[in-house]
CSV table of C-alpha atoms and ligand atoms in Angstrom, one decimal:
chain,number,residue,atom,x,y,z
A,519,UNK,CA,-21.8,-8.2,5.4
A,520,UNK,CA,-22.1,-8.2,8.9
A,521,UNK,CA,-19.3,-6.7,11.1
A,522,UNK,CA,-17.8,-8.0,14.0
A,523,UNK,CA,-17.6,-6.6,17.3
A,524,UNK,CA,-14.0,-5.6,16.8
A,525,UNK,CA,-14.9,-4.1,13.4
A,526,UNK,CA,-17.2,-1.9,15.1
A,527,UNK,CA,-15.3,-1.1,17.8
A,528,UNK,CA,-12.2,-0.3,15.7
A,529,UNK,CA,-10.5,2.9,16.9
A,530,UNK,CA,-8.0,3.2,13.7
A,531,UNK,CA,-11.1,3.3,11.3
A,532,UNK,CA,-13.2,5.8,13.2
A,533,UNK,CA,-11.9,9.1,13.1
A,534,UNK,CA,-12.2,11.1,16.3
A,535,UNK,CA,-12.0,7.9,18.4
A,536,UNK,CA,-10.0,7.7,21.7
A,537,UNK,CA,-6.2,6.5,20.5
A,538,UNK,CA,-4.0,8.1,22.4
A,539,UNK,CA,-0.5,9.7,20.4
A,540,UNK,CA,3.0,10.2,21.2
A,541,UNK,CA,2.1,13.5,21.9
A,542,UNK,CA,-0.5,12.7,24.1
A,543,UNK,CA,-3.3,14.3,21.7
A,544,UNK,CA,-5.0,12.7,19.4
A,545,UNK,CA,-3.5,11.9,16.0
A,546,UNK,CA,-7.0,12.5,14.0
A,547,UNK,CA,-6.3,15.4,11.8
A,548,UNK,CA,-10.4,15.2,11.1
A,549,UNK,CA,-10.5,12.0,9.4
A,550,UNK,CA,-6.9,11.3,8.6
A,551,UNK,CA,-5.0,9.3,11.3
A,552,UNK,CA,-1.3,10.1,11.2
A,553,UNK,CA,0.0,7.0,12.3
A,554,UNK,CA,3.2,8.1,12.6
A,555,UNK,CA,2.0,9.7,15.7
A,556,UNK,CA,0.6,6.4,17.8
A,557,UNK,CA,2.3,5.1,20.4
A,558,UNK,CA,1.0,1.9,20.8
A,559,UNK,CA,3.0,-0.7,19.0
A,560,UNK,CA,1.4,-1.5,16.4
A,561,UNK,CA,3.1,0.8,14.0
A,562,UNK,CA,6.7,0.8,14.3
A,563,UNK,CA,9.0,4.1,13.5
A,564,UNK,CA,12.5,3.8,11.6
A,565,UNK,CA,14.9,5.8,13.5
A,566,UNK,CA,17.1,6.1,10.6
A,567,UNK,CA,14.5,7.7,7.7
A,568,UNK,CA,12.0,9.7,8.1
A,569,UNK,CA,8.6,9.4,6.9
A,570,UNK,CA,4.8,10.0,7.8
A,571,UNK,CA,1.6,7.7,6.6
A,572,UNK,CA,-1.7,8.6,7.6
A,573,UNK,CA,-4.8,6.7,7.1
A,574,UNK,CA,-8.0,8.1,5.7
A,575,UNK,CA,-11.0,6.1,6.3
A,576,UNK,CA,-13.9,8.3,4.7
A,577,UNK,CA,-11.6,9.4,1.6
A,578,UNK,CA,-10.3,5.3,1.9
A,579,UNK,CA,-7.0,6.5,1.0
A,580,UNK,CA,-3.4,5.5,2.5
A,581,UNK,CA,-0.6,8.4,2.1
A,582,UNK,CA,3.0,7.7,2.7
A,583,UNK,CA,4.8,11.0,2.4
A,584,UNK,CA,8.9,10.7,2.7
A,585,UNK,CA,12.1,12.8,2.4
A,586,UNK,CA,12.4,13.9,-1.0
A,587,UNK,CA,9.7,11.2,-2.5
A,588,UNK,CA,6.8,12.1,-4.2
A,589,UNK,CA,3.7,11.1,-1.9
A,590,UNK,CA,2.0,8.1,-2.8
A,591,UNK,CA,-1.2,7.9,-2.6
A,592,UNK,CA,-3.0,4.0,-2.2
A,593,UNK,CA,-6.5,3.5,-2.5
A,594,UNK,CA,-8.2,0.5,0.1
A,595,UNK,CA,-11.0,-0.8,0.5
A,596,UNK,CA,-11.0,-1.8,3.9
A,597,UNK,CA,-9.3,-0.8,7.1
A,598,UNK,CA,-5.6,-2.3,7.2
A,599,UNK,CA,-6.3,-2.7,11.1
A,600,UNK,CA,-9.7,-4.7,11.3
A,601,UNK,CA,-10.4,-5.5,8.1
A,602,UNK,CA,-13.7,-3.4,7.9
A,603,UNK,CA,-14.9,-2.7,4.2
A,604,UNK,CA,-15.1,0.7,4.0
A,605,UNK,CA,-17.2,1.4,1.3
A,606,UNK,CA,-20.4,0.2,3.3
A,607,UNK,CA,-22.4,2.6,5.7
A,608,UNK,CA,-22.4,1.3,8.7
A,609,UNK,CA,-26.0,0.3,10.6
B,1696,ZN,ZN1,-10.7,-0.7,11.5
């Protein structure tokens, strides 16, 4: 399948890329996005719980970890952001 430019160019499915986090450093954790830690919008915070999710594009894995919860642990095949399968090697 051929990606688009935007798929490509995602920042939430390459890790390392330049998002920028509340903390002003980046919110890779080598190829785990935290997204609790973006500032940008696109991922809202509830003030009243607590929780993290972080995104794992090479282990293609989606971890929500919460006050006394279990993790759980959701398998994807493509980036929730672009859309990008991410079980093909990109050209
Ligand atoms: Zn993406």
């Amino acid at each position: 399948m051929e990606l688009t430019e935007k798929q490509k160019n995602c920042k939430y499915c390459h890790p390392g890329s330049e998002l920028e986090g509340i903390y002003r450093n980046s919110p890779w954790d080598d190829n785990e996005l935290n997204l609790e830690e973006l500032d940008n919008g696109v991922v809202s915070t509830g003030r009243d719980t607590w929780g993290d999710i972080s995104f794992n594009p090479v282990n293609k894995t989606l971890t929500s970890v919460g006050s006394g919860v279990d993790p759980l642990i959701v398998s994807v095949n493509y980036c929730p952001m672009c859309g990008r399968p991410l079980n093909e090697e990109e050209e």
